[in-house]
Structure formats: C-alpha cells, structure tokens
Short mmCIF file of C-alpha atoms in Angstrom, two decimals:
data_model
loop_
_atom_site.label_atom_id
_atom_site.label_comp_id
_atom_site.label_asym_id
_atom_site.label_seq_id
_atom_site.Cartn_x
_atom_site.Cartn_y
_atom_site.Cartn_z
CA UNK A 1 0.84 16.87 24.30
CA UNK A 2 -0.89 18.25 21.22
CA UNK A 3 -4.44 17.23 20.53
CA UNK A 4 -4.67 13.99 18.57
CA UNK A 5 -1.04 12.95 19.09
CA UNK A 6 -0.13 9.40 20.10
CA UNK A 7 1.86 8.98 23.30
CA UNK A 8 4.78 6.88 22.08
CA UNK A 9 7.99 5.55 23.60
CA UNK A 10 11.07 5.31 21.31
CA UNK A 11 12.03 1.76 20.45
CA UNK A 12 14.44 1.03 17.61
CA UNK A 13 13.68 2.56 14.23
CA UNK A 14 10.15 3.59 15.13
CA UNK A 15 8.33 4.39 18.34
CA UNK A 16 5.67 2.24 19.96
CA UNK A 17 3.17 2.84 22.73
CA UNK A 18 3.16 -0.59 24.36
CA UNK A 19 5.14 -3.81 24.49
CA UNK A 20 4.85 -5.86 21.26
CA UNK A 21 3.29 -9.30 20.94
CA UNK A 22 5.44 -12.07 19.45
CA UNK A 23 3.68 -14.37 17.00
CA UNK A 24 3.75 -17.95 18.32
CA UNK A 25 1.07 -19.48 16.12
CA UNK A 26 1.09 -20.00 12.36
CA UNK A 27 -2.24 -20.53 10.58
CA UNK A 28 -2.74 -23.97 9.06
CA UNK A 29 -3.19 -22.78 5.49
CA UNK A 30 -3.17 -19.69 3.32
CA UNK A 31 -6.68 -18.37 2.70
CA UNK A 32 -7.97 -18.37 -0.87
CA UNK A 33 -8.44 -14.58 -1.01
CA UNK A 34 -4.91 -13.16 -1.37
CA UNK A 35 -5.38 -9.39 -1.42
CA UNK A 36 -1.89 -7.92 -1.09
CA UNK A 37 1.66 -8.71 -2.23
CA UNK A 38 4.65 -6.74 -0.99
CA UNK A 39 8.36 -7.37 -1.50
CA UNK A 40 11.01 -6.38 1.01
CA UNK A 41 14.19 -4.81 -0.31
CA UNK A 42 15.95 -8.16 0.13
CA UNK A 43 13.47 -10.01 -2.09
CA UNK A 44 11.44 -11.65 0.66
CA UNK A 45 7.71 -11.77 -0.04
CA UNK A 46 4.93 -10.72 2.33
CA UNK A 47 1.34 -11.46 1.46
CA UNK A 48 -1.94 -10.65 3.17
CA UNK A 49 -5.19 -12.57 2.93
CA UNK A 50 -8.73 -11.97 4.15
CA UNK A 51 -11.36 -14.58 5.01
CA UNK A 52 -14.26 -13.12 3.07
CA UNK A 53 -16.69 -16.04 3.41
CA UNK A 54 -15.99 -17.66 6.78
CA UNK A 55 -17.59 -17.38 10.21
CA UNK A 56 -15.29 -14.55 11.31
CA UNK A 57 -13.75 -11.69 9.34
CA UNK A 58 -10.01 -12.17 9.92
CA UNK A 59 -6.82 -11.54 8.00
CA UNK A 60 -3.51 -13.39 7.78
CA UNK A 61 -0.03 -12.01 7.22
CA UNK A 62 2.54 -14.39 5.69
CA UNK A 63 6.30 -14.27 5.13
CA UNK A 64 8.05 -16.24 2.38
CA UNK A 65 11.78 -16.27 1.69
CA UNK A 66 11.14 -16.69 -2.06
CA UNK A 67 8.03 -15.84 -4.08
CA UNK A 68 8.19 -19.30 -5.66
CA UNK A 69 7.32 -20.78 -2.23
CA UNK A 70 4.00 -18.94 -2.01
CA UNK A 71 1.23 -19.71 -1.24
CA UNK A 72 2.25 -23.04 0.35
CA UNK A 73 1.87 -22.66 4.11
CA UNK A 74 4.45 -25.42 4.67
CA UNK A 75 7.08 -23.31 2.87
CA UNK A 76 6.36 -20.10 4.78
CA UNK A 77 8.84 -18.66 7.28
CA UNK A 78 5.90 -17.74 9.49
CA UNK A 79 2.36 -16.41 9.45
CA UNK A 80 0.07 -14.53 11.83
CA UNK A 81 -3.71 -14.21 12.12
CA UNK A 82 -5.20 -10.78 12.81
CA UNK A 83 -8.74 -10.09 14.04
CA UNK A 84 -9.47 -7.93 11.01
CA UNK A 85 -9.18 -8.01 7.26
CA UNK A 86 -5.96 -6.51 5.86
CA UNK A 87 -6.49 -3.80 3.25
CA UNK A 88 -2.87 -2.83 2.60
CA UNK A 89 0.72 -3.80 3.49
CA UNK A 90 3.73 -1.52 2.97
CA UNK A 91 7.38 -2.20 3.77
CA UNK A 92 8.94 0.68 5.71
CA UNK A 93 12.46 -0.76 5.74
CA UNK A 94 14.17 -4.15 5.81
CA UNK A 95 12.70 -5.14 9.18
CA UNK A 96 9.35 -3.34 9.45
CA UNK A 97 5.94 -3.39 7.82
CA UNK A 98 2.87 -1.23 8.28
CA UNK A 99 -0.60 -2.74 7.88
CA UNK A 100 -3.86 -0.94 7.09
CA UNK A 101 -6.78 -2.88 8.57
CA UNK A 102 -10.51 -3.13 7.89
CA UNK A 103 -11.05 -2.19 11.54
CA UNK A 104 -9.73 1.31 10.79
CA UNK A 105 -6.46 0.69 12.63
CA UNK A 106 -2.86 1.00 11.53
CA UNK A 107 -0.50 -1.72 12.80
CA UNK A 108 3.27 -1.97 12.81
CA UNK A 109 5.04 -5.29 12.42
CA UNK A 110 8.71 -6.09 13.02
CA UNK A 111 10.25 -8.92 11.00
CA UNK A 112 12.52 -10.96 13.25
CA UNK A 113 15.00 -13.80 12.77
CA UNK A 114 16.89 -15.46 15.63
CA UNK A 115 18.75 -18.71 16.23
CA UNK A 116 16.50 -21.42 17.65
CA UNK A 117 17.11 -22.14 21.35
CA UNK A 118 17.42 -25.91 20.98
CA UNK A 119 17.99 -26.49 17.26
CA UNK A 120 20.80 -25.26 15.08
CA UNK A 121 18.34 -23.50 12.79
CA UNK A 122 16.92 -20.04 12.27
CA UNK A 123 13.61 -19.07 13.88
CA UNK A 124 11.46 -16.56 11.98
CA UNK A 125 8.60 -14.67 13.60
CA UNK A 126 6.55 -11.45 13.51
CA UNK A 127 6.64 -8.97 16.37
CA UNK A 128 3.17 -7.44 16.35
CA UNK A 129 2.98 -3.96 17.82
CA UNK A 130 -0.21 -2.38 19.18
CA UNK A 131 -2.62 -0.89 16.69
CA UNK A 132 -3.20 2.84 16.25
CA UNK A 133 -6.96 3.45 15.96
CA UNK A 134 -7.58 6.96 14.66
CA UNK A 135 -10.04 6.17 11.85
CA UNK A 136 -13.79 5.63 12.31
CA UNK A 137 -14.26 3.23 9.39
CA UNK A 138 -12.20 0.75 7.37
CA UNK A 139 -8.86 1.85 5.97
CA UNK A 140 -8.92 1.75 2.18
CA UNK A 141 -5.31 2.61 1.31
CA UNK A 142 -1.89 3.23 2.82
CA UNK A 143 1.25 4.67 1.23
CA UNK A 144 4.79 5.37 2.43
CA UNK A 145 7.39 8.04 1.73
CA UNK A 146 10.44 5.91 0.90
CA UNK A 147 12.92 8.73 1.61
CA UNK A 148 11.42 9.77 4.95
CA UNK A 149 14.62 9.04 6.83
CA UNK A 150 16.90 10.83 4.37
CA UNK A 151 18.98 13.29 6.35
CA UNK A 152 19.66 15.35 3.19
CA UNK A 153 16.01 16.32 2.76
CA UNK A 154 15.20 19.99 3.25
CA UNK A 155 14.36 21.08 6.82
CA UNK A 156 10.73 21.73 7.71
CA UNK A 157 9.38 25.25 7.68
CA UNK A 158 7.98 27.00 10.71
CA UNK A 159 4.87 25.22 11.95
CA UNK A 160 5.63 21.98 10.09
CA UNK A 161 6.31 18.69 11.82
CA UNK A 162 9.94 18.37 13.03
CA UNK A 163 9.97 14.62 12.37
CA UNK A 164 9.80 13.50 8.72
CA UNK A 165 6.43 12.31 7.49
CA UNK A 166 6.47 8.57 6.88
CA UNK A 167 2.99 7.08 6.28
CA UNK A 168 -0.34 8.31 4.97
CA UNK A 169 -3.61 6.46 5.49
CA UNK A 170 -7.03 7.00 3.92
CA UNK A 171 -10.36 5.73 5.17
CA UNK A 172 -14.04 5.45 4.28
CA UNK A 173 -14.80 7.95 7.04
CA UNK A 174 -13.39 10.65 4.73
CA UNK A 175 -10.34 11.17 6.92
CA UNK A 176 -6.70 11.29 5.79
CA UNK A 177 -3.97 11.00 8.42
CA UNK A 178 -0.30 11.76 7.94
CA UNK A 179 1.94 9.86 10.37
CA UNK A 180 5.52 10.82 11.22
CA UNK A 181 8.49 8.52 11.77
CA UNK A 182 7.56 8.04 15.44
CA UNK A 183 3.98 7.13 14.43
CA UNK A 184 2.70 10.35 15.91
CA UNK A 185 0.02 12.19 13.97
CA UNK A 186 1.48 15.03 11.93
CA UNK A 187 -1.81 16.00 10.29
CA UNK A 188 -5.39 14.79 10.70
CA UNK A 189 -7.41 15.99 7.70
CA UNK A 190 -11.17 15.60 8.03
CA UNK A 191 -13.21 15.62 5.95
CA UNK A 192 -10.69 15.25 3.14
CA UNK A 193 -13.39 13.62 0.99
CA UNK A 194 -16.93 13.66 2.43
CA UNK A 195 -17.98 10.45 0.65
CA UNK A 196 -14.86 8.51 1.67
CA UNK A 197 -11.22 8.18 0.61
CA UNK A 198 -10.48 5.34 -1.82
CA UNK A 199 -6.84 5.94 -2.80
CA UNK A 200 -3.78 7.83 -1.54
CA UNK A 201 -0.35 8.35 -3.07
CA UNK A 202 2.80 9.93 -1.63
CA UNK A 203 4.86 12.16 -3.89
CA UNK A 204 8.34 10.66 -3.57
CA UNK A 205 9.90 13.91 -4.82
CA UNK A 206 8.53 15.91 -1.87
CA UNK A 207 7.89 14.67 1.68
CA UNK A 208 5.03 17.17 2.14
CA UNK A 209 3.00 16.54 -1.02
CA UNK A 210 0.50 13.74 -1.57
CA UNK A 211 -2.64 13.07 -3.58
CA UNK A 212 -5.99 11.57 -2.60
CA UNK A 213 -9.01 10.28 -4.52
CA UNK A 214 -12.52 10.24 -3.12
CA UNK A 215 -15.67 8.27 -3.70
CA UNK A 216 -17.37 11.44 -4.94
CA UNK A 217 -15.12 11.44 -8.04
CA UNK A 218 -12.58 14.10 -7.05
CA UNK A 219 -8.78 14.02 -6.92
CA UNK A 220 -7.05 16.42 -4.56
CA UNK A 221 -3.38 17.34 -4.18
CA UNK A 222 -2.17 18.36 -0.75
CA UNK A 223 0.90 20.39 0.20
CA UNK A 224 0.81 20.47 3.96
CA UNK A 225 3.47 23.17 4.18
CA UNK A 226 1.12 25.68 2.58
CA UNK A 227 -1.62 27.65 4.34
CA UNK A 228 -4.04 26.57 1.61
CA UNK A 229 -2.94 22.97 1.64
CA UNK A 230 -5.51 21.43 -0.71
CA UNK A 231 -6.28 21.82 -4.42
CA UNK A 232 -8.91 19.90 -6.37
CA UNK A 233 -7.24 18.90 -9.64
CA UNK A 234 -9.83 16.54 -11.15
CA UNK A 235 -13.59 16.07 -11.04
CA UNK A 236 -15.56 13.80 -13.36
CA UNK A 237 -18.65 11.86 -12.31
CA UNK A 238 -18.73 10.03 -15.65
CA UNK A 239 -15.18 8.70 -15.22
CA UNK A 240 -14.49 8.71 -11.48
CA UNK A 241 -11.03 7.74 -10.23
CA UNK A 242 -10.44 4.38 -8.55
CA UNK A 243 -6.65 4.33 -7.99
CA UNK A 244 -4.02 7.07 -8.28
CA UNK A 245 -0.24 6.98 -8.31
CA UNK A 246 2.46 9.56 -8.99
CA UNK A 247 4.45 8.84 -12.16
CA UNK A 248 8.09 8.13 -11.12
CA UNK A 249 10.39 11.06 -11.79
CA UNK A 250 7.55 13.44 -12.72
CA UNK A 251 6.60 15.52 -9.70
CA UNK A 252 3.49 17.09 -11.29
CA UNK A 253 1.97 14.07 -13.04
CA UNK A 254 -0.43 11.44 -11.72
CA UNK A 255 -1.38 8.17 -13.33
CA UNK A 256 -5.12 7.79 -12.76
CA UNK A 257 -7.01 4.50 -13.08
CA UNK A 258 -10.77 4.88 -13.31
CA UNK A 259 -13.78 2.86 -12.30
CA UNK A 260 -14.59 2.49 -15.99
CA UNK A 261 -11.36 0.56 -16.63
CA UNK A 262 -9.33 3.34 -18.25
CA UNK A 263 -5.99 4.91 -17.34
CA UNK A 264 -4.78 8.41 -18.15
CA UNK A 265 -2.21 11.02 -17.16
CA UNK A 266 -3.23 14.02 -15.08
CA UNK A 267 -1.08 17.15 -14.89
CA UNK A 268 -1.67 18.46 -11.36
CA UNK A 269 -0.48 21.99 -12.24
CA UNK A 270 -2.57 22.61 -15.35
CA UNK A 271 -5.33 20.13 -14.37
CA UNK A 272 -5.26 18.69 -17.88
CA UNK A 273 -5.83 15.05 -18.89
CA UNK A 274 -3.77 13.32 -21.57
CA UNK A 275 -2.80 9.88 -22.91
CA UNK A 276 -6.13 8.17 -22.29
CA UNK A 277 -6.13 4.36 -22.69
CA UNK A 278 -8.95 1.88 -22.10
CA UNK A 279 -7.38 -1.14 -20.38
CA UNK A 280 -10.46 -3.17 -19.34
CA UNK A 281 -14.23 -2.81 -19.03
CA UNK A 282 -14.26 -3.20 -15.23
CA UNK A 283 -13.05 -1.19 -12.25
CA UNK A 284 -9.27 -1.04 -11.77
CA UNK A 285 -8.10 -1.87 -8.25
CA UNK A 286 -4.30 -1.80 -8.28
CA UNK A 287 -1.32 -0.07 -9.89
CA UNK A 288 2.29 -1.16 -9.37
CA UNK A 289 5.39 0.48 -10.87
CA UNK A 290 8.57 -1.34 -11.83
CA UNK A 291 11.55 0.12 -9.95
CA UNK A 292 14.08 -0.97 -12.60
CA UNK A 293 11.96 0.16 -15.57
CA UNK A 294 9.97 3.12 -14.24
CA UNK A 295 8.03 3.52 -17.48
CA UNK A 296 6.27 0.18 -16.87
CA UNK A 297 3.24 -0.10 -14.60
CA UNK A 298 1.20 -3.22 -13.82
CA UNK A 299 -2.59 -2.87 -13.74
CA UNK A 300 -5.23 -5.20 -12.27
CA UNK A 301 -8.90 -4.92 -11.42
CA UNK A 302 -12.15 -6.86 -11.16
CA UNK A 303 -10.93 -9.32 -13.76
CA UNK A 304 -8.60 -12.33 -14.16
CA UNK A 305 -6.26 -10.40 -16.45
CA UNK A 306 -3.00 -8.67 -15.57
CA UNK A 307 -1.96 -5.80 -17.82
CA UNK A 308 1.40 -4.03 -18.05
CA UNK A 309 1.27 -0.58 -19.60
CA UNK A 310 4.11 1.60 -20.85
CA UNK A 311 3.89 5.22 -19.75
CA UNK A 312 5.79 7.73 -21.86
CA UNK A 313 5.78 11.52 -21.91
CA UNK A 314 2.39 11.97 -23.57
CA UNK A 315 1.48 8.39 -24.46
CA UNK A 316 0.27 5.25 -22.69
CA UNK A 317 0.43 1.95 -24.55
CA UNK A 318 -0.38 -1.66 -23.69
CA UNK A 319 2.96 -3.44 -23.18
CA UNK A 320 1.87 -6.90 -22.04
CA UNK A 321 -1.32 -8.81 -21.17
CA UNK A 322 -1.68 -12.08 -19.26
CA UNK A 323 -5.13 -13.67 -18.93
CA UNK A 324 -3.97 -17.26 -18.33
CA UNK A 325 -2.52 -17.24 -14.80
CA UNK A 326 -5.60 -16.55 -12.67
CA UNK A 327 -9.15 -17.89 -12.44
CA UNK A 328 -10.58 -15.22 -10.13
CA UNK A 329 -10.11 -11.50 -9.51
CA UNK A 330 -6.48 -10.34 -9.37
CA UNK A 331 -5.75 -8.19 -6.33
CA UNK A 332 -2.01 -8.22 -5.50
CA UNK A 333 0.75 -6.88 -7.78
CA UNK A 334 4.46 -6.54 -6.97
CA UNK A 335 7.76 -6.37 -8.88
CA UNK A 336 10.71 -8.34 -7.50
CA UNK A 337 13.37 -5.79 -6.41
CA UNK A 338 16.28 -7.76 -7.91
CA UNK A 339 14.98 -9.64 -10.94
CA UNK A 340 12.27 -7.08 -11.85
CA UNK A 341 9.84 -9.96 -12.46
CA UNK A 342 6.16 -9.11 -11.96
CA UNK A 343 4.26 -11.28 -9.47
CA UNK A 344 0.50 -11.31 -9.01
CA UNK A 345 -2.01 -12.82 -6.60
CA UNK A 346 -5.76 -13.19 -6.59
CA UNK A 347 -8.85 -14.68 -5.03
CA UNK A 348 -7.97 -18.07 -6.53
CA UNK A 349 -5.20 -18.80 -3.99
CA UNK A 350 -2.53 -18.34 -6.63
CA UNK A 351 0.75 -16.42 -6.61
CA UNK A 352 2.40 -16.41 -10.02
#
C-alpha cells in the first residue's frame, strides 16, 4: 500500500474501513447554533449544529423531510450527536453525506429508510461510518466534485489517481487532502498554506483543478495533473480572502469574498480582479450559488443580514437583502433544488 493511503473495503457506493454504527438515539432538541444547511437532491434538508457554550464541545446532525419542519426536533426524521463540532456537510449523492469535523476528521454518513419491524411506518436513521483522521487540526472547509462518478470524464494521465477524485478537505494545520471515490487519499498537500487553510473550492469543470485560500491572505489554484501543480493567483494583506467559490460555467473565474466584507471576481489565468462590490462591513463566512439561476449567489457573514448578489460577466450587483429573518449571525445558506427558494440558518435557532 502507498504511504498515506487508507486501507478500505468496498461497500456500496463508497468504501469503508470498518463496520458502520447505526444511530439509535435522537437528541432531545436542536441546538441554538445552526452552522450548516445542506439539501439533498430530493429536497430533504440536513442541518448541523455545534454546542458552542455547553460543558462539552459536540455537534448534532439532523434530517428533515421538508425545510419547513426545521428546526423542530419533533418533526425531524432523525438526529445524531457527534463528539465534535461539525464544520461542514456535503451531500455526495442521494444516500450519502460527508462531514468535516472540528476534530480534524472526515466522516461518512449513509441516509437510511426501512420499514419499521412492528409498526406499519417508515423508520429513518443515519448509518455512521468510521472517521478518517488525516488532519492535525480542525477542518475548516470541505467541497465535493459533483461529477466525480461520471463515466464520460476524460481518463487520468500517467501517474494520476485511477479512481476519480471526490472530496477535498482543508484544515488549520495548512494541509489540503484530496480524497478519491473509495475515500483513499489521492493527494496529501502539506503545507498548502503555512498559516492554515480557510476555504477550498472544487472546479466542477475539471476533476483535477481546485482552489484554496489561506489565512496568510493568498489564493492558490491547483492542477494536480501538472508537475508544477500550484499557482498563487492572489495576494493582498489589506483585503485577505475569507471564502472562495468557482463561478458556475466559468472555468477560470473565482468569486472571492473577503474579510473586509467585499466580493469580487478573480481571473485565475490573468490574476486580475474585477467587479468589486462592498456587501457588508464584517467578515463574510458563506457563499451559496443557485442551481436554477447560476448568476445568483447568496452571501452571509458575521451579521444578521442575508444578501443575494447577481454575478454577470464583468459586474456584481446587489439583487436582494433580508435583515429581518435572523437575530444572530447567519451561518447556513442553501437553495432548494426544486423550488429554488433560498433558506438560511443562524445562531438564533432559526431556519427560514
């Protein structure tokens, strides 16, 4: 086995190292600090919370059939408590999620529904698979290549991983790890950013290209098929990046949200900045694109306000602002896959 690879045994869509644990306990209530929202392709909502001010630092994962049911614990299909805060949740497919944890681990979750043994009802539960601990500090961001299983994608070149890349994780230890479809490590990049990685983004146009942002104020673009895999495309200590995301349909353009509350477009080929817009006067924490209207992107940060911006070729404009729904910091943003309605969550125990 190659150095750093995980010894995995194939099981279903992904591969796992050990037998999974079935969730048999649902927490009593949803914690106030709702950090992450994620929709499945079928419209089911998954949310993650962290207990930031209790005796132990834990996180909860919840499953709701409809977003209107959240955050009422009595309306949830199921929930599960994890011995770590949850930094990020990404849906891999209809039945699987990947979690990035404050412990530095990556965890896979299978979403299960069966007929109850004694009642004529459906039984919903999470199948929690063992964690993969390859980071030395808390995971800050996770992203997924949505087309990783596409059989029409171009074959890998000599020396590249034979299994499609699926997940990328970034951590405060400065390490970036690229995971393949079997949750083996394709690439372990350290130090990607000496001061720590704060944001990662997969280029959905190319399964071997991704971007990372570091605490030192740099943005790097990686092409792991090339001998020189890394290029620094942005450096600015006065306006350091906070969150990055590839603009849908534009393979060489990043949307960058800064710690100063601004957003702008970055051309990764020419390294030029354009379409600068000041959205808020605080650090931006989250960007979320609409799948039905790819020119719209939701923005939230250390504020109670949710902004929706419109991103055009060389222009960013403010499309919509809502400062009435939340009373504490907004953290989670997600667009419903069918209705294209934007949902948000925050540290006020609200989903709206």
